[in-house]
mmCIF file of C-alpha atoms in Angstrom:
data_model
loop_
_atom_site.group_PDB
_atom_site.id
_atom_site.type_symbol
_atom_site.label_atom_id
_atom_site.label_comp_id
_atom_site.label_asym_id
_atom_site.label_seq_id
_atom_site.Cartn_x
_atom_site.Cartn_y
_atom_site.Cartn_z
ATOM 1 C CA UNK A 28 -64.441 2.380 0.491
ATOM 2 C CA UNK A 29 -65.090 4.907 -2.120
ATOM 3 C CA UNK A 30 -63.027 5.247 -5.193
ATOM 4 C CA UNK A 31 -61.382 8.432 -4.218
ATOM 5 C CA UNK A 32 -60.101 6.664 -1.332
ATOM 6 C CA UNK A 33 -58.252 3.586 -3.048
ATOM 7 C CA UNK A 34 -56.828 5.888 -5.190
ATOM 8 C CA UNK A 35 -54.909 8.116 -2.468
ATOM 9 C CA UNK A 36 -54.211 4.701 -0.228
ATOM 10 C CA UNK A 37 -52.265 2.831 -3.689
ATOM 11 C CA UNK A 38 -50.040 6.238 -4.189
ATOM 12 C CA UNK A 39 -49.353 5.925 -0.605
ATOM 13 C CA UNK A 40 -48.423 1.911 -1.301
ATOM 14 C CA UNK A 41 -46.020 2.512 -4.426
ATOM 15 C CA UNK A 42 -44.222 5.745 -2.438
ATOM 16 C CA UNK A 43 -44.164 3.786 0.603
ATOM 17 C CA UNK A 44 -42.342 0.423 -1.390
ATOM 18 C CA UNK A 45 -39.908 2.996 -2.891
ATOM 19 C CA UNK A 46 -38.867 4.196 0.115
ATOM 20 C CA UNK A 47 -38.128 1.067 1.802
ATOM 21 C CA UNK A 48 -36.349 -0.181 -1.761
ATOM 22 C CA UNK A 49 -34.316 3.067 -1.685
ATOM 23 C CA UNK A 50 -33.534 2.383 2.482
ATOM 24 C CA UNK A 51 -32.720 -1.401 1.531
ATOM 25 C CA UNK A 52 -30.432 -0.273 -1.278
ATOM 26 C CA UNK A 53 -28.372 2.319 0.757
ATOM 27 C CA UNK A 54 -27.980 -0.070 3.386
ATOM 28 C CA UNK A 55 -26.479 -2.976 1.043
ATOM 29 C CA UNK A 56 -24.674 -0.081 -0.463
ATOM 30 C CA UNK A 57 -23.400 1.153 3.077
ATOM 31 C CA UNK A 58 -22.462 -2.535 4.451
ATOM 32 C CA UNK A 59 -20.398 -2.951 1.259
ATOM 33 C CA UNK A 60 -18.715 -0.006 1.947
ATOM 34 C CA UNK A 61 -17.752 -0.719 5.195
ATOM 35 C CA UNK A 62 -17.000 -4.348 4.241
ATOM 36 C CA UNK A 63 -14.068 -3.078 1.554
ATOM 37 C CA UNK A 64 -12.773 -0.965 4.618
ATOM 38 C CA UNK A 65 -12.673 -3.953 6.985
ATOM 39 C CA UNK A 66 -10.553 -5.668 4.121
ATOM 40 C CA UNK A 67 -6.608 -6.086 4.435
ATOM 41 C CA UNK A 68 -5.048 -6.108 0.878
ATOM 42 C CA UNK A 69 -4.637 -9.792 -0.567
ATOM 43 C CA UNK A 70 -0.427 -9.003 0.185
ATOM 44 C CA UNK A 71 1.744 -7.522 2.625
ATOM 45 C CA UNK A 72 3.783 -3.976 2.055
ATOM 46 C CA UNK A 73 7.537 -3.320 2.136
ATOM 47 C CA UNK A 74 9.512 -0.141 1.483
ATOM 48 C CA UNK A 75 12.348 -0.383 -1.118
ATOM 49 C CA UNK A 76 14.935 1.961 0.229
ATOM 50 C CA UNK A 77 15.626 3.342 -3.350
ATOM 51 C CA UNK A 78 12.510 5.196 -2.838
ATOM 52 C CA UNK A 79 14.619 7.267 -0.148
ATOM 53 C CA UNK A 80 17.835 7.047 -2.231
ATOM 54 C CA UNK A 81 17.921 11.063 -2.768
ATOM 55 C CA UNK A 82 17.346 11.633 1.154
ATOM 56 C CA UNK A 83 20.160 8.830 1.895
ATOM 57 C CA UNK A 84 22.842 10.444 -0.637
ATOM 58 C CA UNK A 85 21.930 14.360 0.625
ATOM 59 C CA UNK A 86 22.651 12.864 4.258
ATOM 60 C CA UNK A 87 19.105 13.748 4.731
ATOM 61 C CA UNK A 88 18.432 10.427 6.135
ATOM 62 C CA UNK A 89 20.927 7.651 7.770
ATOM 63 C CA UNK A 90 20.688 4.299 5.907
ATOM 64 C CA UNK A 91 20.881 2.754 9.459
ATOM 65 C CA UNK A 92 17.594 4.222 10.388
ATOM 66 C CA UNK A 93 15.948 2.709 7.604
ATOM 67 C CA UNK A 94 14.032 0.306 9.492
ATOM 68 C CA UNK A 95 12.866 3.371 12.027
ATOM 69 C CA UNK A 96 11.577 5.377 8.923
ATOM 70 C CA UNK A 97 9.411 2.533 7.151
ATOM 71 C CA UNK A 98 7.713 1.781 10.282
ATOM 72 C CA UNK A 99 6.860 5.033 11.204
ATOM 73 C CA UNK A 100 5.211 5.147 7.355
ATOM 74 C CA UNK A 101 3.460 2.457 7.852
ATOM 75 C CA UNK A 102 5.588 -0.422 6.521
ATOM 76 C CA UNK A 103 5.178 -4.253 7.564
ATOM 77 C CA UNK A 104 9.008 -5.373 5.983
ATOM 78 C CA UNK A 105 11.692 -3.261 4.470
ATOM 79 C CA UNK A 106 14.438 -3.782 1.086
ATOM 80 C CA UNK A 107 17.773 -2.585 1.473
ATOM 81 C CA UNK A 108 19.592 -1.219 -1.167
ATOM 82 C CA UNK A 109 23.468 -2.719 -1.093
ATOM 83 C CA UNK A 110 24.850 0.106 -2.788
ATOM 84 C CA UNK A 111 23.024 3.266 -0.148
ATOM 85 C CA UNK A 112 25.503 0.805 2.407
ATOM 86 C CA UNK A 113 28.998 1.851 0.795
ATOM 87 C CA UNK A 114 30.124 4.358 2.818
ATOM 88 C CA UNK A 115 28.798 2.363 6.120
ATOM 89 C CA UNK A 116 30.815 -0.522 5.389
ATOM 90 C CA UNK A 117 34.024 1.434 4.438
ATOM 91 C CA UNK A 118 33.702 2.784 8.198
ATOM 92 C CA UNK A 119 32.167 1.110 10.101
ATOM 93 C CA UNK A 120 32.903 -2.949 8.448
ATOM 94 C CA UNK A 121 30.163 -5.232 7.223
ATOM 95 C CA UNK A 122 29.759 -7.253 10.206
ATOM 96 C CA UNK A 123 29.426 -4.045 12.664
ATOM 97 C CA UNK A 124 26.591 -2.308 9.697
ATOM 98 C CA UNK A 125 24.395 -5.672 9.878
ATOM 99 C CA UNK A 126 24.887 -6.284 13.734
ATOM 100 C CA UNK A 127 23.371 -2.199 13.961
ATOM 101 C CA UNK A 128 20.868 -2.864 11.088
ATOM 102 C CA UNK A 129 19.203 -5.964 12.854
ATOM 103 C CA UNK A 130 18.691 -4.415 16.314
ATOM 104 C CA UNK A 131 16.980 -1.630 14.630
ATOM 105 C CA UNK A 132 14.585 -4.193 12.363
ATOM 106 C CA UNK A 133 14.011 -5.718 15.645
ATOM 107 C CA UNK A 134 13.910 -2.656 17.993
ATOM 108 C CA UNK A 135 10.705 -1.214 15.497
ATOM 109 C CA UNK A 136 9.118 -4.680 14.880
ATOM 110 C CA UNK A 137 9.349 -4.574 11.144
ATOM 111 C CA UNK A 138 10.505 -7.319 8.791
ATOM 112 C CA UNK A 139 13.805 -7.440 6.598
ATOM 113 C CA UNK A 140 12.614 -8.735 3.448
ATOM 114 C CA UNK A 141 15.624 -9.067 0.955
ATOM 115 C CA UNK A 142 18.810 -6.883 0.146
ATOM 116 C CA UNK A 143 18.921 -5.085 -3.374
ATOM 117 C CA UNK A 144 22.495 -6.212 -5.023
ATOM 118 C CA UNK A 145 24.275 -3.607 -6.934
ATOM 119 C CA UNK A 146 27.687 -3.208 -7.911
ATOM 120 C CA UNK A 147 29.173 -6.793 -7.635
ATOM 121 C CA UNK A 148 30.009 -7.658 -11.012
ATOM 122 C CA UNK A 149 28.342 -9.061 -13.692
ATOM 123 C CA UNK A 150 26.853 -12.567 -13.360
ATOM 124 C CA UNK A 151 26.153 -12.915 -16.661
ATOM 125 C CA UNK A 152 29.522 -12.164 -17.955
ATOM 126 C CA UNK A 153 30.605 -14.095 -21.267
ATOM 127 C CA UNK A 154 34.424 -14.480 -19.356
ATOM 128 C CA UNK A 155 34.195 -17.050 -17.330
ATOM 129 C CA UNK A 156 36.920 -15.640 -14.543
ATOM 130 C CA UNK A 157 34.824 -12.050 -14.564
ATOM 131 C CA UNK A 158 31.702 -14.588 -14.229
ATOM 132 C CA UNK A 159 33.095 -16.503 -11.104
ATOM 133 C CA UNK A 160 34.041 -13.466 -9.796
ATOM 134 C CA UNK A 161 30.690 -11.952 -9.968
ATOM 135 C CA UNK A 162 29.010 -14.960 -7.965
ATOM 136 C CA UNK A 163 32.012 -14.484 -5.004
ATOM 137 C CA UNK A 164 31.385 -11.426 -4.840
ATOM 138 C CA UNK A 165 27.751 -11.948 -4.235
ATOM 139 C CA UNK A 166 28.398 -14.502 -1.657
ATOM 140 C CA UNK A 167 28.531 -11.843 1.178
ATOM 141 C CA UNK A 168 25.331 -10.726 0.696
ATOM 142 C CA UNK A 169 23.929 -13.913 0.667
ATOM 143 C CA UNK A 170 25.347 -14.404 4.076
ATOM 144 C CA UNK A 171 24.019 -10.947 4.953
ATOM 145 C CA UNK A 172 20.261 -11.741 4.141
ATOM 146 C CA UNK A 173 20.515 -14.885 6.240
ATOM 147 C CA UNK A 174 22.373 -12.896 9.253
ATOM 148 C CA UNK A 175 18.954 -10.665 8.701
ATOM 149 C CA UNK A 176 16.437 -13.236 8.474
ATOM 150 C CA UNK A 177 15.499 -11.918 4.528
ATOM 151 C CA UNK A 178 14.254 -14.412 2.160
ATOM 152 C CA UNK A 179 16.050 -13.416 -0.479
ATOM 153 C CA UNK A 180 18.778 -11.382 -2.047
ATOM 154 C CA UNK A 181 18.156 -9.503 -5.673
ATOM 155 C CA UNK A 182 20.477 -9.835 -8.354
ATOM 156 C CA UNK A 183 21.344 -8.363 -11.947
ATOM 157 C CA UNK A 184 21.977 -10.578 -14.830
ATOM 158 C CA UNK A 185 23.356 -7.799 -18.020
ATOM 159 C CA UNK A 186 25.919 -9.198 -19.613
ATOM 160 C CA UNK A 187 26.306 -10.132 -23.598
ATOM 161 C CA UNK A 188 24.142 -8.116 -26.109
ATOM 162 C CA UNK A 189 24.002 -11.784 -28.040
ATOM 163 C CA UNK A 190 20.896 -13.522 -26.903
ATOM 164 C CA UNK A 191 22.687 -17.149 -27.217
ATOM 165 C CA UNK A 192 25.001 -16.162 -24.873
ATOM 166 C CA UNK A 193 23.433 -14.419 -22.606
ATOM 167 C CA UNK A 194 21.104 -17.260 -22.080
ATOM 168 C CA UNK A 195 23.840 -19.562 -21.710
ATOM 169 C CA UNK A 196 25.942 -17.227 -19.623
ATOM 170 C CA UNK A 197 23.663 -16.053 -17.136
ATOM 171 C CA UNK A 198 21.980 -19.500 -17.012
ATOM 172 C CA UNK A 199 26.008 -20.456 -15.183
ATOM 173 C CA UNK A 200 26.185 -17.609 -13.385
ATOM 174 C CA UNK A 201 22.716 -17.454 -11.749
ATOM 175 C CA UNK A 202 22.769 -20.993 -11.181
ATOM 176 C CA UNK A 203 26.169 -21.069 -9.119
ATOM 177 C CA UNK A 204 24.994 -18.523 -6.779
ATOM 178 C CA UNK A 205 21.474 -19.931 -6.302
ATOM 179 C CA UNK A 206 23.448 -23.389 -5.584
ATOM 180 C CA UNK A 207 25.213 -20.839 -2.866
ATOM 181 C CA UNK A 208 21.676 -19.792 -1.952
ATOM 182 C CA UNK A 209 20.556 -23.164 -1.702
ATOM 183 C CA UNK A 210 22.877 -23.841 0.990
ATOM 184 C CA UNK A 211 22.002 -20.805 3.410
ATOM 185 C CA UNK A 212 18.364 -21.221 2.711
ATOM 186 C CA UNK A 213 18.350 -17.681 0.574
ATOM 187 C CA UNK A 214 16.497 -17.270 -2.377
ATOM 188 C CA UNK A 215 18.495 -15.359 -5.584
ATOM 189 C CA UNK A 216 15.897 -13.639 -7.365
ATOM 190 C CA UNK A 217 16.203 -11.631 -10.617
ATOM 191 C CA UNK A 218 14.421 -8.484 -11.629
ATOM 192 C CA UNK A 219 13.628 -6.992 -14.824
ATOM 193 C CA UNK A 220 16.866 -4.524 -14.820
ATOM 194 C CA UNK A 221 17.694 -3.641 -18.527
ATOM 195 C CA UNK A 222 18.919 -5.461 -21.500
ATOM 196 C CA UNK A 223 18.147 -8.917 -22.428
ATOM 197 C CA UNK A 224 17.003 -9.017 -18.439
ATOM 198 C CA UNK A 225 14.039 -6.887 -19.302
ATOM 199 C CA UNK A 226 12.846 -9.283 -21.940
ATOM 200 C CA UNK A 227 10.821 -11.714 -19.820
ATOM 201 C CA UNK A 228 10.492 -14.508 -22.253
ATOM 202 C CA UNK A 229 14.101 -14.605 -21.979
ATOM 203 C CA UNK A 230 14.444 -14.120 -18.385
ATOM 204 C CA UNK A 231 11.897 -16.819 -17.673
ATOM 205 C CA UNK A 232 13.282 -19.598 -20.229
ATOM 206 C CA UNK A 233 16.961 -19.011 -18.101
ATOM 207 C CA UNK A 234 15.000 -19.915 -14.735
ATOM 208 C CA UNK A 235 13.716 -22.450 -15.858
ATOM 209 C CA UNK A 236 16.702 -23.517 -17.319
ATOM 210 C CA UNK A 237 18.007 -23.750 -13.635
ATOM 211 C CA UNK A 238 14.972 -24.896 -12.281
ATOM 212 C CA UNK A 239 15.956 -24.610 -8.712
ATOM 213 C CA UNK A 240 13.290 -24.067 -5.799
ATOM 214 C CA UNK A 241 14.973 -20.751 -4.619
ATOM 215 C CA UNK A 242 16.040 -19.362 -7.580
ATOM 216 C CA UNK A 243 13.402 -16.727 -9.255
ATOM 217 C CA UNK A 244 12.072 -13.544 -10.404
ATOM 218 C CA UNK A 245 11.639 -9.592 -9.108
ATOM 219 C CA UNK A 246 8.783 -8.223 -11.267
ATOM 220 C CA UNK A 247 8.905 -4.808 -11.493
ATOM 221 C CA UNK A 248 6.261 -2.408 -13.030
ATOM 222 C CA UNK A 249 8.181 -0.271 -14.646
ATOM 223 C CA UNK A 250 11.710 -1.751 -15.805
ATOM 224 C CA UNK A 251 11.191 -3.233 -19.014
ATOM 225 C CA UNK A 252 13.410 -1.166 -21.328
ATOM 226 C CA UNK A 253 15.180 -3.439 -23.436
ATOM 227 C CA UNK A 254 17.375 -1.449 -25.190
ATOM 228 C CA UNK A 255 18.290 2.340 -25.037
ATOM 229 C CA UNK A 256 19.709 4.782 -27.779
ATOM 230 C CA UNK A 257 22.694 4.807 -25.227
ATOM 231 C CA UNK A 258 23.894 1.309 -25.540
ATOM 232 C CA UNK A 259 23.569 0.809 -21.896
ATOM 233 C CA UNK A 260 21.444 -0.646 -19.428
ATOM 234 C CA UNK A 261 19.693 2.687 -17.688
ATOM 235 C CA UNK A 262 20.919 5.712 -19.204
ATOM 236 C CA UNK A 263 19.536 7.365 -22.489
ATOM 237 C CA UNK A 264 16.406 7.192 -24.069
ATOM 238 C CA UNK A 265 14.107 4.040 -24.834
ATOM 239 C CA UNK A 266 14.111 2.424 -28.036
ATOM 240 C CA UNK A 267 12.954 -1.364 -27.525
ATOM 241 C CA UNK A 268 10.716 -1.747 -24.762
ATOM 242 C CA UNK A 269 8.862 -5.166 -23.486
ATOM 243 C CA UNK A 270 5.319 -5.292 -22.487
ATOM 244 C CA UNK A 271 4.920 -4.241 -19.154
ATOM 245 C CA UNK A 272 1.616 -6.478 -18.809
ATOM 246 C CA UNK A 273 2.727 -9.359 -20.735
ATOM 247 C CA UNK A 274 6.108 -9.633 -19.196
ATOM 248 C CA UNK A 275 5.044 -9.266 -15.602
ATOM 249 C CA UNK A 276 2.419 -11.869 -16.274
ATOM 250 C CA UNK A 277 4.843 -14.172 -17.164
ATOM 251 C CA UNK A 278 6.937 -13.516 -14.162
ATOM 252 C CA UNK A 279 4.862 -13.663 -11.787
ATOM 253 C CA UNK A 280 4.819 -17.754 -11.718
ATOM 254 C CA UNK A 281 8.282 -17.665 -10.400
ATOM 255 C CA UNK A 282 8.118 -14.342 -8.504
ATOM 256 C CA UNK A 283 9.280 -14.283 -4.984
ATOM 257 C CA UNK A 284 8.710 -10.578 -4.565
ATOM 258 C CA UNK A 285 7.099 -7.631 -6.345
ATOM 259 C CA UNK A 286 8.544 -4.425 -7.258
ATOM 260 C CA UNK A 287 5.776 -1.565 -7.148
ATOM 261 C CA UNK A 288 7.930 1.259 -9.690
ATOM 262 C CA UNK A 289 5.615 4.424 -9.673
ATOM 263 C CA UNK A 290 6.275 8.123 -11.013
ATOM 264 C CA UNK A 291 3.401 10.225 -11.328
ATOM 265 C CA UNK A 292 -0.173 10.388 -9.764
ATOM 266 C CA UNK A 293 -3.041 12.838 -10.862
ATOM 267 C CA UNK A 294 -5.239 14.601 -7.923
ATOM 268 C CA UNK A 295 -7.117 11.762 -6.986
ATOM 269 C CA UNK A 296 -4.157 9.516 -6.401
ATOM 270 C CA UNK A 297 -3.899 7.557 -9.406
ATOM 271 C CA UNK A 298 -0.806 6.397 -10.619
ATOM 272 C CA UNK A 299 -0.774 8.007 -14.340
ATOM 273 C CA UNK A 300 2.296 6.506 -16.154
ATOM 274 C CA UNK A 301 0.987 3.081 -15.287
ATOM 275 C CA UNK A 302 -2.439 1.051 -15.296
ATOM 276 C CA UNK A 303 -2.114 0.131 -11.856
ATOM 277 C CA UNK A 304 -5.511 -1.981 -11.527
ATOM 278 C CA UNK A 305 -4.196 -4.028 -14.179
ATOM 279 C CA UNK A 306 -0.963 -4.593 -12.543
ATOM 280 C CA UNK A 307 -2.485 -5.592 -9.198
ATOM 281 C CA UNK A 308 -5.128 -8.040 -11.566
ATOM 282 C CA UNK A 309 -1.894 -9.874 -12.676
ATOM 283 C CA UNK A 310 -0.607 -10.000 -9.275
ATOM 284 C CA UNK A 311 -4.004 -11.436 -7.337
ATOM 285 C CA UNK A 312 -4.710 -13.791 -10.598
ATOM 286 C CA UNK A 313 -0.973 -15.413 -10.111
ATOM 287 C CA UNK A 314 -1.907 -16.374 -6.401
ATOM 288 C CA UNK A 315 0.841 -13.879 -4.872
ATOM 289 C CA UNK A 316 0.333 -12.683 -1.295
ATOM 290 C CA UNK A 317 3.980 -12.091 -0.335
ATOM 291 C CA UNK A 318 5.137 -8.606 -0.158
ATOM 292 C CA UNK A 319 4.444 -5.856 -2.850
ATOM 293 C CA UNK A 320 7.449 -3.226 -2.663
ATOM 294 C CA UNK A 321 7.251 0.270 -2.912
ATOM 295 C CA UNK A 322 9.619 2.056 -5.137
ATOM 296 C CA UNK A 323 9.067 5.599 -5.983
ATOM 297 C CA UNK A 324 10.638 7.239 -8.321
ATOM 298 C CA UNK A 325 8.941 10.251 -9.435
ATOM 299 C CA UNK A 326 10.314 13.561 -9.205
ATOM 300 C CA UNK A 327 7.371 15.784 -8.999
ATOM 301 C CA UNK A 328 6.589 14.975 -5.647
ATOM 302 C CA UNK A 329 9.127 14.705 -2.477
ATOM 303 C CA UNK A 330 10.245 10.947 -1.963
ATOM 304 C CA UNK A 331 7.968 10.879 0.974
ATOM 305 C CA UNK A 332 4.794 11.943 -0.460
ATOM 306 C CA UNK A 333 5.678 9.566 -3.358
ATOM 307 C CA UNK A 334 5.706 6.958 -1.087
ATOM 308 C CA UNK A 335 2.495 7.540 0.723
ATOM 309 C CA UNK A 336 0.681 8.406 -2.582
ATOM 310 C CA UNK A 337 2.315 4.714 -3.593
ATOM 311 C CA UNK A 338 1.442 3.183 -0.183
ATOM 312 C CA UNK A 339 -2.254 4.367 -0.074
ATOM 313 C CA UNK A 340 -2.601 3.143 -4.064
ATOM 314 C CA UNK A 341 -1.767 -0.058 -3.601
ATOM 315 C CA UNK A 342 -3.859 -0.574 -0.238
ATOM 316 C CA UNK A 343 -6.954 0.452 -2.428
ATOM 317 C CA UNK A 344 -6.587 -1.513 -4.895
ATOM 318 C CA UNK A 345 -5.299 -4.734 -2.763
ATOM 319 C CA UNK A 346 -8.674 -4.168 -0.489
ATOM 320 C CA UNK A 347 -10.609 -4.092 -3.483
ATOM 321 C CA UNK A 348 -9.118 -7.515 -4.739
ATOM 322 C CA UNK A 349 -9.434 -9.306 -1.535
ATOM 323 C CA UNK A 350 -12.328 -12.000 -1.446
#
């Protein structure tokens, strides 16, 4: 073999070895591809019905065909909103709206999750009568989620601006409903909803306080304004707010849902108000795999695209996460 020969026959060696390296590469890269695809996210997905709470007050869309709606989007479970049910209960009665909104749950195969509370008084009230009030009037709806088969009902806790008493307050009120709870097998879970509620330090040490089985937390990604220029709980602008990270983080030990809040996504379908890859971290890392809500409220998209753009998000990211 000459010397002009063994030249030629290494080039074709190295081109040859860098062909099959580049092959062997594309293939890894190809069956990890396909691997995230055959994935399922590391939780399950629910609709909140606030995210249709526009379409629900236009008469757009019937609360009662709530459950129809989610499935058709895609949803495993669904979150009712108490308050999108006033009108339905003035005419039609409470038991009549929950015998119609369990044959539809059941009639499109999807789950009912929990019920949204709104509107029942304050739990957290420093009078002791409004107080006791608050938790009978919350009894209902305890009785509703266990009519519905939902694991839990979600509550507010505002009431004193004093941190003292709220924590002593809303540590009696939450407790005498989750001792209600108890009883019906219905978790009473609290989300981060404005004032001293927001402030998860706080919110945690008054579970703990309780330190009941079925009585815990709502995380949600985007409600942790602690105080507005307003006075109140939602309306005006922010002036205090509490980490976002930090306070879901420590939520998430006692969290018996999560509350997906979005507003805003950029062309590729990125959430751009909030670091959602660092959200769903906090999630995965607290062993969570129950239900992650969706709850749009943005306003430069229609509710429905919202929700999709939400939907598809979170399915990314949960695939991603999955061992």
């Amino acid at each position: 073999m000459t010397k002009n020969t063994i030249i030629p026959l290494f080039l074709l060696f190295i081109v040859t070895t860098m062909f099959l390296g580049c092959k062997e590469s594309a293939s890894k890269s190809e069956k990890e591809q396909v691997s995230t695809e055959d994935k399922e996210p590391f939780f399950k997905l629910s609709l909140a019905q606030w995210s249709l709470h526009r379409a629900i007050g236009s008469d757009q869309l019937d609360p009662v065909d709530f459950a129809e709606k989610a499935k058709e989007m895609g949803f495993e479970g669904i979150e009712y909103v108490s308050g999108l049910y006033t009108k339905k209960i003035e005419s039609m009665g409470m038991e009549a709206l929950l015998d119609t909104l369990k044959a539809k749950s059941v009639e499109h195969d999807i789950e009912n999750v929990l019920i949204m509370i709104d509107g029942e008084g304050d739990l957290a009230a420093s009078d002791e009568q409004e107080r006791n009030q608050a938790v009978e009037n919350h009894k209902k709806w305890v009785d509703a989620a266990d009519f519905l088969g939902c694991h839990s009902i979600r509550v507010n806790l505002f009431g004193s601006k004093n941190e003292d008493d709220w924590i002593s307050n809303a540590t009696i009120g939450l407790r005498q409903l989750a001792e209600y709870g108890q009883s019906k097998g219905i978790n009473v879970i609290v989300e981060n909803h404005g004032g001293f509620s927001s402030n998860a330090e706080l919110l945690t040490r008054v579970i703990k306080n309780i330190d009941m089985e079925n009585c815990g937390t709502l995380p949600d990604f985007g409600n942790f304004c602690v105080k507005r220029d307003s006075g109140e709980n939602w309306r005006g602008k922010c002036i205090e707010e509490y980490d976002k990270y930090k306070g879901t983080e420590e939520m998430m030990p006692y969290a018996k849902g999560v509350s997906a809040k979005s507003y805003d996504f950029d062309k590729e379908g990125n959430e751009t108000t909030l670091d959602y890859p660092r959200f769903l971290k906090i999630v995965k890392d607290a062993g969570y795999t129950g239900y992650v809500g969706v709850e749009f409220e943005g306003s430069n998209v229609s509710e429905e695209e919202g929700i999709e753009l939400t939907r598809d998000l979170l399915i990314k990211l949960g695939k991603e996460l999955s061992e």
